Structures are given as structure tokens and as C-alpha cells.
């Protein structure tokens, strides 16, 4: 291929990326519900003292918050997450993974979406960058909102459900459930109609 053709191909690729980036800013993730609970049947084996989850009170710009406290030092744990895009015929499972929670904290050997999640945790939480989780220290996630421009190829309005859990030696510490939806922003709708 001649240099001129390469330049044209490069320009087309840059243009498409800019269009996608602009389109992503037209969408936002709106949280509808966030709950979490612990398994009280295995209280003796569960090092969790307490856990609280919820949404901010502002209905237009809801953010997530979560806080938990441990009764003992936790050197190891597993983290499980499932992200589902519900569909009429069959749900689309975007991610379904269980990973070593300590590796997740230290950002080792991760798939790209989990690496993004770790970077987001750094901004909104006081989670440690490596194990252990300390005893009697409140760990939190506060004011969390997901910037869709961080995630590759989000260009649709869709409901989203997220289920996650922390476990240690096959004992579930707690699990959480988030319902949300990706929606075109008001500014994007006005741009389209204008």
C-alpha cells in the first residue's frame, strides 16, 4: 500500500474512534437498587462483623455506597462477579468470573474489565492494594458512579444486573446485587432531535 493510502486508513480509524468516544459520552449508567447481605447461618466461620449497602438519596444522580467491618484479619478470599444484560429470550452474560481476591486487590493477572474495576476502586474506596484486610477497620466504597467512557464499546440502552460475592474457604462472607440501566443522556437526546 502507498503511504497516502496508509494515511487515509489511519484518518478513517481515528475518525471512527472519535465518533465512538463521542457516542459513549451520550450514555450513562443509572443505578436503581443496591442491596447486600451476609450468610448468618455460618456466623462462627464468617469473619464479617457488619455490612451495609445502598444508594445515595439523589434520584437524578444516584451513587453506590458500601461499608463492611471484619472481626478478624483476612489473609485470603475469593471474589465472584456476574454482569448480566437481561434480554427477552435469553440473558446475555457479559462476565462471570471467580478470582483470587488478593490478586484482584494487587492488580495481578486480570482480564481488562477487572483491571478497570480495580482502578475505579482506587478512586472511590479505601480497599487495600494487597491482602490482608485488617480487623476492626471500616472498609468502604463511597460516591461510586461508573464512567462509561472507561468501558469498551457501550453503545446501547439496556438494563444491567450485577451480582457479586466475597467468600473465604467456601464460606460466603457477603453477597451484593445491583440493578441499573444504561440510558441515553438528556443532552444526547436533545442533540439528536435538534
XYZ file of N, CA and C in Angstrom:
582
model
N 0.838 -1.178 0.000
C 0.000 0.000 0.000
C 0.886 1.246 0.000
N 0.478 2.257 -0.722
C 1.225 3.514 -0.784
C 1.038 4.291 0.517
N 2.003 5.166 0.863
C 1.889 5.971 2.084
C 0.590 6.768 2.158
N 0.108 7.259 1.017
C -1.129 8.039 1.015
C -2.314 7.175 1.444
N -2.351 5.944 0.971
C -3.440 5.050 1.371
C -3.378 4.763 2.862
N -2.147 4.542 3.397
C -1.999 4.307 4.843
C -2.505 5.509 5.631
N -2.197 6.690 5.154
C -2.642 7.905 5.837
C -4.164 7.998 5.844
N -4.793 7.651 4.713
C -6.262 7.693 4.633
C -6.875 6.662 5.577
N -6.322 5.439 5.598
C -6.815 4.398 6.507
C -6.663 4.847 7.956
N -5.502 5.448 8.279
C -5.266 5.930 9.644
C -6.274 7.015 10.016
N -6.539 7.942 9.096
C -7.511 9.004 9.364
C -8.912 8.446 9.597
N -9.296 7.462 8.788
C -10.608 6.831 8.960
C -10.702 6.171 10.325
N -9.647 5.456 10.732
C -9.637 4.784 12.048
C -9.732 5.793 13.184
N -8.975 6.886 13.093
C -9.023 7.924 14.134
C -10.415 8.540 14.191
N -11.010 8.818 13.028
C -12.353 9.383 12.976
C -13.371 8.464 13.644
N -13.286 7.149 13.346
C -14.212 6.188 13.946
C -14.049 6.141 15.457
N -12.802 6.180 15.945
C -12.565 6.163 17.388
C -13.137 7.414 18.047
N -12.962 8.570 17.397
C -13.516 9.810 17.948
C -15.038 9.770 17.974
N -15.648 9.222 16.932
C -17.102 9.080 16.890
C -17.591 8.177 18.015
N -16.866 7.043 18.229
C -17.253 6.125 19.307
C -17.107 6.797 20.658
N -16.015 7.545 20.854
C -15.797 8.232 22.134
C -16.891 9.261 22.363
N -17.251 10.002 21.340
C -18.322 10.995 21.472
C -19.643 10.303 21.768
N -19.905 9.177 21.106
C -21.151 8.443 21.323
C -21.219 7.894 22.739
N -20.095 7.434 23.276
C -20.095 6.891 24.640
C -20.499 7.945 25.655
N -20.096 9.199 25.417
C -20.455 10.256 26.349
C -21.942 10.565 26.315
N -22.650 10.030 25.334
C -24.089 10.223 25.237
C -24.875 9.234 26.096
N -24.197 8.297 26.750
C -24.853 7.282 27.567
C -24.390 7.381 29.012
N -25.261 6.980 29.917
C -24.913 6.995 31.333
C -25.542 5.779 32.005
N -24.887 5.307 33.062
C -25.396 4.180 33.842
C -26.160 4.736 35.037
N -27.448 4.401 35.117
C -28.308 4.869 36.211
C -28.585 3.704 37.157
N -28.236 3.861 38.425
C -28.461 2.818 39.423
C -29.895 2.868 39.918
N -30.511 1.693 40.063
C -31.886 1.592 40.535
C -31.966 0.988 41.935
N -31.083 0.027 42.231
C -31.133 -0.662 43.513
C -29.760 -1.239 43.837
N -29.415 -1.285 45.121
C -28.168 -1.902 45.567
C -28.405 -2.483 46.962
N -28.358 -3.807 47.048
C -28.555 -4.483 48.329
C -27.407 -5.450 48.569
N -27.153 -5.740 49.825
C -26.187 -6.786 50.151
C -26.596 -7.419 51.472
N -26.180 -8.666 51.641
C -26.491 -9.370 52.877
C -25.414 -10.411 53.149
N -25.339 -10.821 54.411
C -24.359 -11.839 54.787
C -25.085 -13.126 55.138
N -24.332 -14.198 55.120
C -24.876 -15.512 55.444
C -24.822 -15.689 56.959
N -25.954 -15.543 57.620
C -25.988 -15.619 59.082
C -25.931 -17.057 59.588
N -26.124 -18.049 58.709
C -26.123 -19.446 59.158
C -24.723 -19.924 59.538
N -23.677 -19.286 58.993
C -22.312 -19.705 59.306
C -21.575 -18.588 60.048
N -22.225 -18.014 61.053
C -21.694 -16.860 61.775
C -20.345 -17.153 62.444
N -20.151 -18.364 62.942
C -18.896 -18.707 63.620
C -17.721 -18.710 62.646
N -17.965 -19.163 61.403
C -16.884 -19.254 60.417
C -16.709 -17.956 59.628
N -17.684 -17.076 59.672
C -17.658 -15.847 58.885
C -16.980 -14.731 59.677
N -15.852 -14.185 59.165
C -15.151 -13.121 59.895
C -15.814 -11.753 59.767
N -16.935 -11.682 59.039
C -17.611 -10.405 58.815
C -18.378 -9.968 60.062
N -18.110 -8.759 60.513
C -18.830 -8.178 61.649
C -20.124 -7.515 61.177
N -20.027 -6.688 60.124
C -21.212 -6.000 59.608
C -20.984 -5.593 58.159
N -22.091 -5.387 57.436
C -22.041 -4.908 56.053
C -23.285 -4.065 55.786
N -23.088 -2.946 55.075
C -24.190 -2.048 54.716
C -23.989 -1.604 53.270
N -25.065 -1.628 52.490
C -25.021 -1.209 51.086
C -26.230 -0.339 50.794
N -26.104 0.521 49.802
C -27.245 1.319 49.403
C -26.904 2.327 48.333
N -27.899 3.174 48.045
C -27.766 4.227 47.046
C -27.901 5.588 47.724
N -27.307 6.605 47.107
C -27.471 7.962 47.618
C -28.930 8.377 47.457
N -29.314 9.439 48.140
C -30.708 9.868 48.125
C -31.081 10.676 46.876
N -30.102 11.193 46.149
C -30.376 11.997 44.966
C -30.893 11.102 43.832
N -32.182 11.192 43.468
C -32.729 10.283 42.460
C -32.212 10.537 41.038
N -31.725 11.761 40.766
C -31.246 12.068 39.419
C -29.821 11.576 39.184
N -29.018 11.520 40.209
C -27.607 11.147 40.047
C -27.207 10.232 41.198
N -27.779 9.047 41.203
C -27.543 8.105 42.296
C -26.127 7.548 42.256
N -25.557 7.389 43.445
C -24.243 6.775 43.586
C -24.352 5.605 44.564
N -23.422 4.666 44.446
C -23.401 3.498 45.325
C -22.556 3.776 46.550
N -22.949 3.150 47.668
C -22.076 3.141 48.836
C -22.176 1.778 49.511
N -21.052 1.341 50.045
C -20.972 0.052 50.738
C -19.922 0.192 51.830
N -20.183 -0.418 52.969
C -19.198 -0.427 54.043
C -19.257 -1.769 54.754
N -18.091 -2.313 55.092
C -18.061 -3.558 55.868
C -16.922 -3.530 56.873
N -17.065 -4.355 57.898
C -16.123 -4.429 59.012
C -15.880 -5.899 59.315
N -14.634 -6.264 59.586
C -14.270 -7.655 59.868
C -13.915 -7.839 61.340
N -14.254 -9.027 61.860
C -13.899 -9.362 63.244
C -12.467 -9.848 63.375
N -11.890 -10.306 62.269
C -10.530 -10.842 62.290
C -9.792 -10.488 61.011
N -8.488 -10.593 61.048
C -7.641 -10.340 59.887
C -8.007 -11.323 58.780
N -8.081 -10.861 57.542
C -8.424 -11.758 56.445
C -7.291 -11.755 55.419
N -6.559 -12.876 55.376
C -5.382 -13.004 54.507
C -5.735 -13.501 53.112
N -6.883 -14.154 52.963
C -7.260 -14.692 51.653
C -8.770 -14.641 51.495
N -9.186 -14.494 50.252
C -10.616 -14.524 49.937
C -10.776 -14.663 48.428
N -11.959 -15.091 48.017
C -12.313 -15.167 46.607
C -13.355 -14.106 46.314
N -13.300 -13.573 45.111
C -14.279 -12.585 44.668
C -14.967 -13.139 43.433
N -16.294 -13.136 43.460
C -17.082 -13.643 42.330
C -17.958 -12.506 41.826
N -18.000 -12.341 40.497
C -18.852 -11.298 39.912
C -19.510 -11.826 38.648
N -20.788 -11.483 38.501
C -21.552 -11.807 37.298
C -22.211 -10.513 36.837
N -21.985 -10.136 35.569
C -22.644 -8.971 34.981
C -23.529 -9.485 33.854
N -24.820 -9.191 33.970
C -25.813 -9.716 33.026
C -26.556 -8.561 32.367
N -26.727 -8.669 31.056
C -27.585 -7.750 30.320
C -28.859 -8.522 29.991
N -29.941 -8.303 30.751
C -31.172 -9.085 30.540
C -31.746 -8.889 29.141
N -32.201 -9.967 28.566
C -32.850 -9.969 27.255
C -34.165 -10.731 27.351
N -35.063 -10.520 26.414
C -36.365 -11.200 26.442
C -36.220 -12.706 26.308
N -35.430 -13.144 25.356
C -35.322 -14.584 25.103
C -34.279 -15.251 25.995
N -33.082 -14.686 26.041
C -32.027 -15.278 26.860
C -31.107 -14.158 27.346
N -30.778 -14.161 28.628
C -29.904 -13.135 29.184
C -28.508 -13.234 28.581
N -27.894 -12.075 28.336
C -26.527 -12.031 27.825
C -25.591 -11.843 29.012
N -24.750 -12.838 29.272
C -23.798 -12.779 30.383
C -22.528 -12.118 29.859
N -22.287 -10.894 30.320
C -21.112 -10.150 29.888
C -19.854 -10.681 30.561
N -19.957 -10.974 31.850
C -18.815 -11.519 32.584
C -19.337 -12.413 33.702
N -18.667 -13.521 33.929
C -18.985 -14.440 35.023
C -17.655 -15.046 35.450
N -17.085 -14.503 36.507
C -15.734 -14.928 36.893
C -15.588 -14.961 38.410
N -14.842 -15.955 38.864
C -14.405 -16.018 40.257
C -12.895 -15.903 40.227
N -12.370 -15.018 41.048
C -10.928 -14.789 41.045
C -10.401 -14.692 42.465
N -9.130 -14.905 42.611
C -8.459 -14.726 43.898
C -8.564 -13.245 44.262
N -9.224 -12.959 45.367
C -9.447 -11.572 45.765
C -8.170 -10.815 46.058
N -7.147 -11.496 46.544
C -5.872 -10.823 46.829
C -5.175 -10.431 45.534
N -5.268 -11.275 44.513
C -4.697 -10.907 43.215
C -5.467 -9.740 42.603
N -6.774 -9.721 42.798
C -7.586 -8.610 42.304
C -7.156 -7.305 42.965
N -6.948 -7.353 44.282
C -6.525 -6.155 45.001
C -5.176 -5.648 44.513
N -4.257 -6.573 44.242
C -2.912 -6.163 43.836
C -2.794 -5.951 42.331
N -3.909 -6.129 41.595
C -3.976 -5.850 40.162
C -3.074 -6.781 39.346
N -3.010 -8.057 39.725
C -2.181 -9.025 39.017
C -3.056 -9.955 38.171
N -2.568 -10.336 37.006
C -3.181 -11.362 36.162
C -4.682 -11.160 35.955
N -5.075 -9.984 35.537
C -6.500 -9.716 35.424
C -6.944 -9.527 33.985
N -8.203 -9.881 33.758
C -8.805 -9.562 32.481
C -9.076 -8.048 32.476
N -9.117 -7.421 31.316
C -9.216 -5.958 31.245
C -10.361 -5.335 32.047
N -11.562 -5.940 32.030
C -12.676 -5.342 32.781
C -12.407 -5.326 34.280
N -11.747 -6.371 34.807
C -11.430 -6.377 36.235
C -10.314 -5.390 36.557
N -9.406 -5.168 35.611
C -8.360 -4.169 35.813
C -8.990 -2.781 35.903
N -9.983 -2.523 35.067
C -10.717 -1.249 35.126
C -11.412 -1.130 36.483
N -12.013 -2.230 36.945
C -12.692 -2.222 38.245
C -11.721 -1.871 39.369
N -10.501 -2.401 39.308
C -9.504 -2.098 40.340
C -9.136 -0.617 40.309
N -9.012 -0.042 39.129
C -8.696 1.379 39.015
C -9.828 2.238 39.580
N -11.073 1.796 39.355
C -12.222 2.514 39.903
C -12.224 2.419 41.429
N -11.900 1.229 41.956
C -11.824 1.064 43.416
C -10.838 2.045 44.032
N -9.716 2.260 43.371
C -8.717 3.195 43.891
C -9.290 4.593 44.055
N -10.221 4.949 43.190
C -10.789 6.297 43.241
C -11.873 6.449 44.307
N -12.693 5.408 44.506
C -13.875 5.550 45.355
C -13.819 4.783 46.678
N -12.756 4.037 46.943
C -12.757 3.205 48.149
C -11.428 3.299 48.893
N -11.432 2.706 50.081
C -10.191 2.583 50.841
C -9.740 1.127 50.904
N -10.137 0.317 49.918
C -9.708 -1.085 49.877
C -8.192 -1.129 49.769
N -7.559 -2.082 50.444
C -6.090 -2.151 50.396
C -5.604 -2.564 49.005
N -4.351 -2.260 48.710
C -3.766 -2.655 47.427
C -3.188 -4.066 47.491
N -3.212 -4.662 48.670
C -2.818 -6.064 48.822
C -3.412 -6.601 50.118
N -3.496 -7.915 50.212
C -4.015 -8.538 51.429
C -2.978 -8.375 52.537
N -3.409 -8.374 53.788
C -4.729 -8.730 54.302
C -5.651 -7.525 54.471
N -6.952 -7.840 54.643
C -7.903 -6.862 55.146
C -7.722 -6.856 56.654
N -7.654 -5.684 57.244
C -7.402 -5.583 58.686
C -8.664 -5.830 59.505
N -8.422 -6.201 60.744
C -9.515 -6.417 61.700
C -9.997 -5.063 62.227
N -11.315 -4.918 62.382
C -11.955 -3.751 63.004
C -11.712 -2.439 62.256
N -11.324 -2.504 61.003
C -11.172 -1.292 60.188
C -12.343 -1.209 59.221
N -13.081 -0.093 59.213
C -14.191 0.010 58.260
C -13.660 0.202 56.829
N -14.019 -0.720 55.934
C -13.684 -0.598 54.513
C -14.922 -0.094 53.793
N -14.713 0.804 52.850
C -15.874 1.427 52.223
C -15.671 1.657 50.728
N -16.812 1.829 50.061
C -16.930 2.300 48.680
C -17.946 3.424 48.780
N -17.558 4.653 48.413
C -18.457 5.803 48.588
C -18.548 6.641 47.322
N -19.765 7.090 47.020
C -19.984 8.006 45.907
C -19.651 7.422 44.549
N -19.783 6.105 44.403
C -19.369 5.446 43.166
C -20.331 5.702 42.021
N -19.799 6.177 40.909
C -20.501 6.298 39.625
C -19.571 5.747 38.571
N -20.097 5.006 37.628
C -19.269 4.412 36.585
C -19.232 5.309 35.362
N -18.023 5.677 34.956
C -17.824 6.449 33.737
C -17.788 5.473 32.570
N -18.817 5.486 31.729
C -18.911 4.518 30.631
C -17.814 4.694 29.590
N -17.139 5.833 29.580
C -16.050 6.006 28.619
C -14.859 5.113 28.960
N -14.823 4.565 30.191
C -13.751 3.640 30.575
C -13.958 2.251 29.997
N -15.206 1.947 29.622
C -15.544 0.591 29.190
C -15.618 0.545 27.668
N -15.023 -0.479 27.073
C -15.055 -0.560 25.612
C -16.458 -0.804 25.061
N -16.805 -0.119 23.997
C -17.975 -0.383 23.156
C -19.303 -0.456 23.890
N -19.671 0.607 24.586
C -21.014 0.691 25.165
C -21.811 1.653 24.303
N -22.717 1.129 23.479
C -23.483 1.975 22.568
C -24.919 1.478 22.487
N -25.545 1.243 23.642
C -26.920 0.766 23.606
C -27.606 1.083 24.924
N -28.912 1.223 24.868
C -29.698 1.371 26.093
C -30.106 -0.026 26.524
N -29.793 -0.366 27.767
C -30.062 -1.726 28.227
C -30.123 -1.778 29.746
N -30.940 -2.687 30.293
C -30.860 -2.935 31.733
C -29.595 -3.739 32.043
N -29.114 -3.617 33.272
C -27.904 -4.322 33.707
C -28.137 -4.841 35.116
N -27.736 -6.078 35.382
C -27.722 -6.575 36.759
C -26.316 -7.061 37.071
N -25.896 -6.801 38.289
C -24.578 -7.224 38.757
C -24.778 -7.979 40.063
N -24.206 -9.160 40.133
C -24.208 -9.939 41.368
C -22.752 -10.172 41.739
N -22.421 -9.960 42.999
C -21.047 -10.204 43.427
C -21.044 -10.808 44.816
N -19.966 -11.480 45.156
C -19.845 -12.049 46.497
C -18.381 -12.179 46.872
N -18.150 -12.133 48.168
C -16.839 -12.397 48.749
C -16.966 -13.675 49.558
N -16.003 -14.563 49.433
C -16.040 -15.798 50.222
C -14.634 -16.145 50.680
N -14.563 -16.946 51.728
C -13.278 -17.431 52.245
C -13.452 -18.887 52.636
N -12.623 -19.731 52.098
C -12.665 -21.177 52.387
C -14.089 -21.720 52.261
N -14.716 -21.394 51.142
C -16.078 -21.844 50.790
C -17.181 -21.314 51.699
N -16.850 -20.362 52.556
C -17.860 -19.710 53.383
C -18.098 -18.325 52.787
N -19.353 -18.049 52.416
C -19.662 -16.758 51.834
C -19.711 -15.692 52.910
N -18.879 -14.657 52.765
C -18.876 -13.548 53.713
C -20.114 -12.688 53.503
N -20.276 -12.201 52.264
C -21.498 -11.488 51.910
C -21.627 -11.438 50.405
N -22.834 -11.125 49.965
C -23.116 -11.006 48.536
C -23.883 -9.717 48.300
N -23.772 -9.211 47.081
C -24.464 -7.978 46.722
C -25.180 -8.127 45.397
N -26.179 -7.283 45.199
C -26.971 -7.318 43.971
C -27.261 -5.874 43.560
N -26.895 -5.536 42.318
C -27.105 -4.185 41.793
C -27.989 -4.283 40.553
N -29.003 -3.437 40.475
C -29.769 -3.308 39.239
C -29.592 -1.878 38.741
N -29.416 -1.762 37.434
C -29.181 -0.457 36.821
C -29.624 -0.523 35.371
N -29.478 0.585 34.677
C -29.727 0.583 33.238
C -28.860 1.640 32.573
N -28.418 1.322 31.373
C -27.667 2.266 30.544
C -28.703 3.009 29.714
N -28.622 4.328 29.744
C -29.620 5.139 29.059
C -28.947 6.321 28.375
N -29.519 6.709 27.256
C -29.026 7.904 26.548
C -29.291 9.118 27.438
N -28.312 10.006 27.549
C -28.472 11.183 28.396
C -29.437 12.174 27.752
N -29.957 13.081 28.548
C -30.901 14.093 28.069
C -30.231 14.959 27.001
N -28.949 15.329 27.222
C -28.230 16.155 26.236
C -28.108 15.435 24.898
N -27.866 14.125 24.929
C -27.746 13.343 23.690
C -29.070 13.313 22.942
N -30.170 13.167 23.697
C -31.492 13.143 23.052
C -31.803 14.496 22.399
N -31.405 15.585 23.067
C -31.647 16.923 22.512
C -30.796 17.144 21.266
N -29.530 16.646 21.277
C -28.665 16.783 20.104
C -29.255 16.050 18.912
N -29.817 14.850 19.177
C -30.362 14.023 18.090
C -31.602 14.675 17.471
N -32.464 15.251 18.324
C -33.700 15.844 17.801
C -33.468 17.234 17.202
N -32.328 17.881 17.578
C -32.060 19.253 17.122
C -31.401 19.365 15.796
